[in-house]
XYZ file of C-alpha atoms in Angstrom:
586
model
C 64.964 -57.436 100.070
C 61.632 -56.801 101.800
C 58.144 -57.443 100.528
C 55.199 -55.518 102.047
C 52.532 -57.701 103.691
C 49.849 -56.676 101.208
C 52.036 -57.676 98.244
C 52.925 -60.944 99.932
C 49.194 -61.644 100.308
C 48.614 -60.853 96.637
C 51.520 -63.117 95.653
C 50.132 -65.983 97.738
C 46.764 -65.438 96.102
C 48.230 -65.552 92.579
C 50.238 -68.695 93.381
C 47.129 -70.367 94.824
C 45.095 -69.475 91.718
C 47.836 -70.783 89.405
C 48.119 -74.066 91.331
C 44.336 -74.455 91.226
C 44.359 -73.763 87.483
C 46.990 -76.461 86.997
C 44.998 -78.826 89.267
C 48.205 -79.587 91.170
C 46.354 -80.932 94.194
C 44.368 -83.371 92.059
C 47.510 -84.600 90.304
C 49.289 -85.085 93.640
C 46.343 -87.122 94.941
C 46.456 -89.341 91.836
C 50.207 -89.894 92.171
C 49.849 -90.587 95.882
C 47.166 -93.211 95.198
C 49.248 -94.833 92.436
C 52.386 -94.899 94.588
C 50.582 -96.510 97.515
C 48.916 -99.042 95.225
C 51.971 -99.965 93.136
C 55.042 -99.483 95.322
C 54.101 -100.090 98.964
C 54.270 -103.550 100.445
C 50.949 -104.910 101.775
C 52.198 -104.690 105.362
C 53.458 -101.093 104.943
C 50.826 -98.550 105.947
C 52.629 -95.198 105.585
C 54.397 -93.438 102.722
C 57.418 -91.369 103.723
C 57.864 -87.764 102.612
C 61.004 -88.703 100.660
C 59.146 -91.363 98.682
C 56.368 -88.930 97.814
C 58.856 -86.252 96.654
C 60.662 -88.803 94.490
C 57.354 -89.869 92.926
C 56.411 -86.258 92.174
C 59.828 -85.632 90.570
C 59.594 -88.783 88.430
C 56.254 -87.666 87.015
C 57.411 -84.099 86.398
C 54.987 -82.370 88.767
C 57.651 -80.249 90.465
C 59.225 -79.223 87.151
C 55.825 -78.253 85.752
C 55.062 -76.069 88.769
C 58.409 -74.272 88.661
C 58.024 -73.613 84.923
C 54.589 -72.090 85.417
C 55.469 -69.870 88.404
C 57.518 -66.772 87.531
C 58.502 -64.721 90.576
C 59.188 -60.981 90.462
C 60.822 -58.785 93.077
C 60.263 -55.121 93.867
C 63.341 -52.963 93.461
C 62.989 -49.173 93.424
C 59.432 -49.441 92.095
C 60.601 -51.614 89.171
C 59.691 -55.198 88.443
C 62.614 -57.451 87.465
C 61.966 -61.055 86.471
C 63.881 -63.566 88.535
C 64.823 -67.049 87.503
C 61.799 -69.368 87.709
C 64.086 -72.309 88.501
C 65.489 -70.952 91.748
C 63.503 -71.847 94.892
C 62.117 -68.815 96.706
C 61.597 -68.636 100.474
C 59.851 -66.006 102.547
C 60.578 -65.531 106.228
C 58.986 -63.217 108.742
C 60.342 -60.706 111.239
C 58.979 -58.553 114.036
C 57.744 -55.983 111.548
C 55.866 -58.781 109.692
C 57.713 -57.843 106.504
C 58.253 -60.943 104.416
C 61.963 -61.332 103.669
C 63.187 -63.050 100.572
C 66.209 -65.332 100.809
C 69.032 -65.390 98.284
C 67.320 -68.306 96.566
C 69.817 -70.910 97.731
C 68.827 -71.643 101.338
C 65.876 -71.594 103.672
C 65.623 -69.365 106.709
C 67.435 -70.752 109.721
C 65.775 -71.727 112.976
C 66.832 -68.525 114.762
C 65.144 -66.378 112.122
C 61.994 -68.478 112.256
C 61.914 -68.161 116.051
C 61.450 -64.399 115.577
C 58.198 -64.956 113.652
C 55.685 -64.201 116.366
C 52.520 -64.566 114.283
C 50.440 -67.560 115.424
C 48.476 -69.877 113.153
C 44.817 -68.895 113.293
C 42.472 -71.872 113.037
C 38.709 -71.465 112.703
C 36.202 -74.293 113.097
C 32.777 -73.880 111.510
C 29.745 -76.129 111.225
C 27.643 -76.267 108.054
C 24.159 -77.780 108.155
C 22.159 -79.382 105.347
C 20.763 -75.973 104.372
C 24.293 -74.560 103.904
C 23.944 -72.393 107.013
C 27.267 -71.909 108.779
C 27.893 -71.582 112.505
C 31.153 -70.513 114.134
C 32.179 -73.261 116.581
C 35.701 -72.324 117.674
C 38.566 -69.952 116.945
C 42.069 -70.833 118.104
C 45.475 -69.155 117.809
C 48.140 -71.860 117.672
C 51.663 -71.120 118.863
C 53.602 -73.233 116.376
C 57.214 -72.470 117.302
C 57.552 -75.394 119.711
C 58.362 -77.461 116.618
C 61.645 -75.523 116.271
C 62.950 -77.206 119.419
C 61.761 -80.730 118.702
C 63.792 -83.626 117.402
C 63.734 -84.070 113.617
C 61.476 -81.007 113.336
C 58.375 -83.044 114.223
C 56.121 -82.590 117.237
C 52.583 -83.446 118.289
C 50.266 -81.176 120.239
C 46.911 -81.591 121.909
C 44.842 -78.417 122.212
C 41.450 -77.862 123.757
C 39.078 -75.859 121.573
C 36.735 -73.533 123.430
C 33.419 -72.169 122.192
C 32.795 -68.619 121.035
C 30.790 -65.697 122.367
C 28.759 -66.592 125.434
C 30.216 -70.118 125.261
C 33.877 -69.022 125.236
C 34.465 -70.821 128.553
C 32.876 -74.081 127.367
C 35.002 -76.779 125.756
C 33.824 -77.971 122.349
C 36.462 -80.643 121.769
C 40.074 -81.756 121.674
C 42.241 -81.327 118.582
C 45.347 -83.459 118.023
C 47.889 -81.660 115.853
C 51.088 -82.921 114.268
C 53.562 -80.207 113.251
C 56.432 -80.916 110.897
C 59.009 -78.570 109.418
C 59.493 -79.096 105.717
C 62.124 -79.035 104.420
C 63.809 -80.066 107.664
C 65.937 -77.489 109.441
C 69.697 -77.930 109.276
C 69.935 -77.171 112.971
C 67.210 -77.272 115.593
C 67.078 -75.143 118.710
C 66.970 -76.439 122.222
C 63.533 -76.469 123.809
C 64.904 -74.229 126.544
C 65.781 -71.514 124.002
C 62.309 -71.714 122.441
C 60.568 -71.573 125.812
C 62.716 -68.640 126.924
C 61.866 -66.703 123.743
C 58.144 -67.368 124.172
C 58.272 -66.360 127.837
C 60.052 -63.100 126.979
C 57.445 -62.316 124.298
C 54.594 -62.973 126.716
C 56.216 -60.699 129.258
C 56.732 -57.993 126.637
C 53.144 -58.349 125.441
C 51.735 -58.103 128.947
C 53.756 -54.956 129.621
C 52.606 -53.313 126.374
C 48.988 -54.155 127.124
C 49.335 -52.799 130.669
C 50.864 -49.519 129.476
C 48.188 -49.077 126.806
C 45.441 -49.746 129.343
C 46.938 -47.129 131.692
C 47.114 -44.650 128.806
C 43.548 -45.429 127.675
C 42.196 -44.804 131.187
C 44.013 -41.462 131.361
C 42.728 -40.493 127.888
C 39.167 -41.340 128.957
C 39.431 -39.223 132.117
C 40.624 -36.278 130.040
C 37.805 -36.859 127.557
C 35.171 -36.745 130.336
C 36.676 -33.568 131.754
C 35.940 -31.752 128.491
C 32.214 -32.261 128.951
C 30.483 -34.597 131.473
C 27.850 -35.545 128.872
C 30.609 -37.380 126.956
C 29.996 -40.318 129.286
C 26.882 -41.231 127.276
C 28.613 -41.164 123.865
C 29.579 -44.352 122.043
C 33.353 -44.085 122.345
C 34.545 -47.637 121.789
C 38.212 -48.166 122.745
C 38.138 -51.940 123.334
C 35.946 -54.686 121.897
C 35.667 -58.398 122.661
C 36.516 -60.837 119.898
C 34.827 -64.200 119.359
C 36.928 -65.709 122.162
C 35.865 -63.074 124.684
C 39.282 -61.358 124.609
C 39.324 -57.576 124.873
C 41.305 -56.023 122.025
C 41.823 -52.371 121.002
C 39.347 -51.628 118.213
C 42.188 -50.370 116.004
C 43.581 -53.920 115.848
C 40.495 -55.102 113.923
C 41.401 -52.902 110.930
C 44.420 -53.257 108.636
C 44.941 -52.287 104.979
C 43.785 -55.221 102.865
C 44.425 -55.602 99.154
C 42.038 -57.762 97.156
C 44.510 -58.515 94.379
C 42.609 -59.013 91.138
C 39.426 -60.247 92.796
C 37.900 -56.780 93.276
C 38.671 -53.915 90.914
C 37.178 -50.826 92.558
C 36.261 -49.533 96.015
C 32.575 -49.662 95.064
C 32.907 -53.275 94.010
C 34.570 -53.943 97.374
C 31.601 -52.286 99.101
C 29.256 -54.547 97.151
C 31.246 -57.627 98.181
C 31.002 -56.682 101.864
C 27.303 -55.929 101.402
C 26.492 -59.438 100.096
C 28.092 -61.088 103.115
C 25.288 -62.100 105.435
C 24.165 -60.016 108.411
C 23.694 -61.784 111.723
C 23.875 -60.391 115.227
C 25.722 -62.367 117.865
C 23.298 -64.762 119.594
C 22.085 -63.771 123.054
C 21.026 -66.215 125.746
C 18.058 -64.669 127.509
C 17.130 -61.005 127.434
C 19.245 -57.932 128.021
C 19.835 -56.668 124.493
C 22.725 -57.113 122.116
C 25.648 -59.485 122.761
C 29.035 -57.777 122.461
C 31.187 -59.628 119.919
C 33.493 -58.380 117.173
C 34.846 -61.185 115.007
C 38.389 -61.373 113.727
C 38.538 -61.152 109.942
C 39.259 -64.840 109.348
C 36.367 -65.930 111.573
C 34.060 -63.463 109.812
C 35.022 -64.653 106.332
C 34.772 -68.330 107.298
C 31.232 -67.766 108.600
C 30.379 -65.554 105.614
C 28.175 -63.495 107.928
C 28.515 -61.199 110.905
C 27.342 -58.067 112.694
C 27.556 -54.485 111.428
C 30.942 -53.972 113.132
C 32.419 -56.967 111.277
C 31.205 -55.597 107.944
C 32.501 -52.101 108.723
C 35.946 -53.371 109.767
C 36.300 -55.398 106.556
C 35.107 -52.561 104.310
C 37.420 -50.057 106.011
C 40.353 -52.454 105.564
C 39.580 -52.848 101.848
C 39.185 -49.087 101.290
C 42.516 -48.488 103.053
C 44.007 -51.034 100.670
C 42.737 -48.925 97.749
C 44.648 -45.933 99.145
C 41.669 -44.067 100.588
C 41.651 -42.314 103.958
C 39.051 -44.514 105.601
C 37.735 -44.785 109.150
C 35.210 -46.936 110.982
C 32.515 -44.795 112.617
C 30.782 -45.928 115.813
C 27.481 -44.297 116.714
C 23.741 -44.826 116.488
C 21.046 -44.834 113.851
C 17.282 -44.383 114.220
C 15.810 -45.012 117.681
C 19.272 -44.965 119.248
C 20.277 -48.399 117.927
C 24.102 -48.807 118.043
C 25.599 -48.996 114.577
C 28.945 -48.960 112.758
C 29.666 -47.666 109.263
C 32.640 -46.406 107.238
C 33.720 -42.879 106.362
C 36.219 -41.709 103.744
C 37.766 -38.245 103.620
C 38.707 -36.915 100.194
C 41.657 -34.628 99.494
C 39.163 -31.864 98.663
C 37.485 -32.154 102.056
C 34.596 -34.301 100.833
C 33.251 -36.657 103.486
C 31.497 -39.804 102.263
C 29.670 -42.347 104.406
C 29.636 -45.985 103.257
C 27.037 -48.268 104.784
C 28.661 -51.690 104.865
C 25.345 -53.531 105.272
C 23.490 -51.968 102.341
C 26.323 -50.778 100.088
C 24.807 -47.285 99.930
C 27.006 -44.186 99.849
C 26.083 -40.785 101.253
C 27.772 -37.392 100.980
C 27.924 -35.545 104.288
C 27.147 -31.840 104.352
C 26.984 -30.515 107.929
C 24.269 -28.095 108.928
C 25.206 -24.854 110.666
C 23.371 -24.583 114.014
C 24.152 -20.845 114.135
C 22.215 -20.130 110.942
C 18.825 -18.380 111.369
C 15.799 -20.708 111.370
C 14.676 -19.457 107.961
C 17.982 -20.377 106.335
C 17.894 -23.440 104.095
C 19.898 -26.328 105.523
C 20.991 -29.521 103.758
C 18.718 -32.461 104.501
C 20.671 -35.580 105.442
C 19.786 -38.704 103.484
C 21.783 -41.089 105.647
C 20.184 -43.051 108.526
C 22.848 -42.187 111.114
C 21.920 -40.077 114.141
C 24.940 -39.784 116.467
C 28.657 -40.523 116.251
C 30.966 -41.140 119.206
C 34.337 -42.012 117.668
C 36.180 -42.882 114.464
C 39.223 -45.118 114.057
C 41.419 -47.045 111.673
C 44.628 -49.057 112.029
C 46.687 -46.005 113.048
C 44.268 -43.455 114.475
C 41.618 -43.242 117.175
C 39.567 -40.048 117.600
C 36.799 -39.258 120.087
C 34.091 -36.796 119.101
C 34.301 -33.844 121.521
C 32.034 -31.404 119.660
C 29.131 -29.864 121.637
C 26.673 -32.163 119.848
C 27.298 -35.718 118.706
C 24.549 -35.436 116.101
C 25.990 -36.591 112.763
C 24.192 -33.920 110.752
C 25.872 -31.112 112.709
C 29.338 -32.702 113.083
C 32.326 -31.208 111.309
C 34.776 -33.883 110.206
C 37.960 -31.840 110.374
C 39.885 -34.638 112.050
C 42.983 -32.493 112.511
C 41.102 -30.023 114.732
C 41.717 -31.269 118.279
C 38.972 -28.980 119.597
C 36.475 -31.167 117.691
C 38.162 -34.575 117.750
C 40.331 -35.720 120.667
C 43.062 -38.005 119.298
C 44.823 -40.869 120.979
C 48.595 -40.930 120.731
C 49.542 -42.645 117.477
C 52.559 -44.141 119.243
C 50.275 -45.688 121.869
C 48.026 -47.156 119.176
C 51.027 -48.389 117.228
C 52.474 -50.154 120.292
C 49.578 -52.615 120.382
C 48.103 -52.512 116.862
C 50.982 -52.079 114.404
C 51.874 -55.034 112.137
C 54.314 -57.262 113.959
C 53.281 -56.141 117.435
C 52.880 -59.285 119.504
C 49.605 -57.944 120.885
C 48.022 -57.409 117.462
C 46.119 -59.934 115.411
C 48.141 -61.923 112.848
C 48.287 -60.554 109.284
C 44.978 -60.734 107.457
C 44.747 -63.706 105.093
C 44.379 -62.940 101.383
C 40.873 -63.141 99.996
C 40.086 -66.385 98.179
C 38.556 -66.512 94.734
C 35.009 -67.824 94.510
C 34.579 -71.546 93.994
C 31.021 -71.092 92.706
C 30.290 -71.636 89.005
C 27.853 -68.785 88.372
C 26.246 -70.305 85.247
C 25.765 -73.781 86.720
C 24.415 -72.428 90.007
C 22.041 -70.055 88.197
C 20.631 -72.932 86.141
C 20.247 -75.195 89.174
C 18.326 -72.589 91.196
C 16.168 -71.729 88.180
C 15.214 -75.372 87.602
C 14.379 -75.809 91.287
C 12.200 -72.691 91.247
C 10.341 -73.896 88.164
C 9.580 -77.148 89.922
C 8.431 -75.351 93.091
C 6.168 -72.990 91.108
C 4.642 -75.852 89.127
C 3.911 -77.819 92.314
C 2.440 -74.750 94.005
C 0.152 -74.017 91.058
C -0.854 -77.682 90.828
C -1.997 -77.543 94.462
C -4.177 -74.568 93.477
C -5.659 -76.472 90.528
C -3.776 -74.398 87.933
C -1.732 -75.569 84.960
C 1.724 -74.149 84.297
C 3.153 -73.266 80.901
C 6.701 -71.875 80.807
C 7.944 -69.647 78.013
C 11.717 -69.992 77.649
C 12.136 -66.976 75.373
C 10.428 -64.672 77.860
C 12.643 -66.072 80.631
C 15.739 -65.313 78.582
C 14.613 -61.731 77.966
C 14.675 -61.106 81.730
C 18.488 -61.536 81.887
C 19.430 -57.952 80.923
C 17.231 -56.587 83.693
C 18.961 -58.692 86.342
C 22.408 -57.642 85.084
C 21.267 -54.016 85.153
C 20.032 -54.324 88.745
C 23.379 -55.716 89.954
C 25.318 -53.060 88.038
C 23.211 -50.363 89.668
C 23.756 -51.859 93.137
C 27.505 -51.808 92.569
C 27.993 -48.447 90.848
C 24.806 -46.491 91.700
C 24.425 -45.988 87.942
C 21.341 -47.199 86.078
C 21.954 -48.582 82.582
C 20.307 -50.946 80.104
C 16.660 -50.505 81.119
C 15.669 -49.039 77.741
C 16.723 -52.157 75.807
C 14.992 -54.453 78.306
C 11.701 -52.536 78.099
C 11.819 -52.481 74.302
C 12.401 -56.248 74.156
C 9.475 -56.911 76.502
C 7.151 -54.713 74.424
C 8.029 -56.750 71.338
C 7.546 -60.070 73.180
C 4.107 -59.224 74.597
C 1.352 -59.242 71.915
C -1.354 -56.605 71.733
C -4.135 -57.243 74.188
C -1.826 -59.023 76.613
C -0.553 -57.867 79.999
C 2.993 -58.324 81.324
C 3.959 -58.374 85.005
C 7.441 -58.823 86.453
C 8.848 -58.967 89.979
C 12.621 -58.871 90.732
C 13.985 -59.833 94.140
C 17.479 -60.120 95.571
C 19.056 -62.644 97.979
C 22.542 -63.367 99.325
C 22.020 -67.129 99.675
C 21.499 -69.976 97.202
C 18.697 -71.937 98.883
C 15.899 -72.092 96.267
C 13.181 -73.337 98.648
C 13.941 -70.614 101.190
C 13.925 -67.973 98.444
C 10.600 -69.251 97.072
C 8.981 -69.101 100.517
C 10.165 -65.499 100.865
C 8.823 -64.582 97.425
C 5.376 -65.935 98.292
C 5.193 -63.529 101.220
C 5.192 -60.647 98.734
C 1.682 -59.914 97.402
C 3.112 -58.771 94.053
C 5.153 -61.931 93.554
C 2.327 -64.203 94.705
C 0.023 -62.519 92.184
C 2.427 -63.457 89.379
C 3.076 -67.021 90.558
C -0.640 -67.689 91.071
C -1.724 -65.822 87.927
C -5.108 -66.881 86.503
C -6.419 -65.945 83.083
C -6.415 -66.728 79.395
C -3.196 -67.834 77.654
C -1.094 -67.471 80.836
C 2.616 -67.885 80.217
C 5.113 -67.882 83.081
C 8.812 -67.038 83.144
C 11.556 -67.082 85.769
C 15.173 -66.083 85.446
C 17.981 -66.485 87.996
C 21.335 -64.766 87.810
C 24.086 -65.459 90.336
C 26.886 -62.896 90.631
C 29.926 -64.298 92.418
C 32.343 -62.474 94.718
C 35.422 -63.530 96.705
C 35.092 -65.989 99.586
C 32.204 -67.703 97.738
C 29.893 -64.801 98.564
C 27.246 -64.162 95.958
C 24.370 -61.941 94.974
C 21.375 -63.910 93.682
C 18.839 -62.047 91.560
C 15.526 -63.730 90.747
C 12.799 -62.365 88.509
C 9.351 -63.920 88.156
C 7.203 -62.756 85.260
C 3.966 -63.628 83.496
C 1.985 -62.522 80.482
C -1.658 -63.228 79.861
C -4.495 -62.115 77.622
C -6.618 -59.369 79.085
C -10.299 -60.291 78.942
C -11.840 -57.118 80.409
C-alpha cells in the first residue's frame, strides 16, 4: 500500500506535533537521567540502547505513545482506522513513494538499499542578535551502514562552505550511524559499494543526456530569433554548494498540512521570510546562488528566487497550476515571481517578496494608438521563461515585455517547451539526480503573546530612555495601548487577504478615548524580526514616528502596542504601533 510523499510529510508533521504535545522528549530525558543516576555503576559511563528501552517500557512511555497515535491508511479515497497497537514502518523506493509494511516486520536491508535519498544536513550560525548565517550544506550518503557489522558505523566528513566559499573547508564532522531496530541480516560492503557505484554511473549518464538535450534545445531557441540570446532563460542554477542543477528540481509540490489554510496565507508566510541577496566579494554585481529548500528554511531568509521556488511549491500543493517566472523588473534588475493560471484563463502574478497579487491583462500591440489599453499595476518588465517541477517553457514571442505577453502556455509558437520526459529524467521524485524530498514545514515555536509582551516592554523602556535624554517625562496610558490592538490585527488581515476590515470599530474607539480639545496621532510599522532595539532605531528614522515618540505639549500620554503573528518555521510578522494624545493649546 503506497503513501504519496506529500501525505507522508503531513503524517510526519502530525506525529511530531503530537509527540511535542505529549512532551515525549522531555520525559525521555528525565528517565534517562534517572536511569543513569540510579542504575549505572560509578565506573560505567554509557547506557546501552536495550537498557534505555527497558526503562521506557517500565515507565509506560512507549505504551502512552502508541495509545495516542492512531494511524490511518488510504484505500480507494477512504480512510480506515488501523490498530494503534501495531508498529508501522515506512520504507522508500526509487519513486520515493513511502511503502507501508504489514505491521509485523521492518523493511529488509535490500529494500533499504534502494532508498537513494541522502540525508541533508544544514549548518547555520546564529549571533547574539538572532541573525542567522548559512555555514555549510551537506548531503550524507547513509547506506554504508547497511554493510557494517552490527548495523553501526562511524564516518568523518569534511564540511565545505557555501556560495563563494564552497571550495573552502569549514570543519570536520564525526558521525556515528546506527540502524535501529537492528537489521536481521546485513549486506556485504561489496554489495553496498556496487549499488552506489551503479547509481553514480546512472546519475552521470542521465545528467549527460539532459545536458546534451538542453544544449540542442537552446540552439533551436536561438534559431527562432537571434535576439533571444539576451532573454533571461534560466535552465540551470547553482545551489549553495556551487552545484549546477536544473531549475525544475528546485520546485516540488509541498503541502503545509494544517499549518497554512489558504494559498494567500501561504503567500503571506513566504513574504515574512527575510530577503537577503547572496553576499558578493568585490564588485561585479549579483552572486548567483539558489538555495535548496531546507537551507532556505533553516536560514529563514534568502533571495527572490528562493522565495519564488517555495511559494510555487506551496501553490502546487494547493492544487493550483503554478509556475516560477524569471525575468526583470524596473531598470532591468533580474527578478523571479510566481504565476498561476486559472481554469478560466485568468493569469495571476504573485510577488513572493511582498505578498501582492496582480491580475495580468495583456495589451494588444496591433490596436490603434487611440484605443484604451489596460495599465499594468505589477512591477515586472520582461519575462524570459516559466517553469515548475514538470514543465519548462521559454518565451519565444516577438517581445518579452510582460505587458504584451500572452500566457497561452500550450501555444508552442509563443512558448517553446522542453520535453517533459527530459525534465522528468532529472527532476522527478526518486530520480537520483534530483534533490531529496522536501521536509515538512515545522510549526512555530514562538509564543505570540509572550513575545508580543516582551517586545512591548522593551520598546517602552527604550522610549522612556530616549525621552529622558531629551529632558522629557513619559506617561504611558495602558487603555490607549490596548485600543491599538484591533488596528494591528486589521493590518495583518489585510496583508494576508487584501481585504480591509475592522477599521470602523477602531476609529470609533479612538474617538471615544480622546477627549475634546485633544489631538491623537498614531504610526503603525511592520517588521519580520523580533529585535526591539533594531526596530526602535528604524522607527526613529521616520519623521512621523519620531514626532510621536518625542511629542511635546500639555497632558501628553503615550501608547505602544506590539502584535506578533506567527507562521511556520518560526517566521513571524511583527506589527508595532506608536501613538500619543495631547491637549491642543493653539
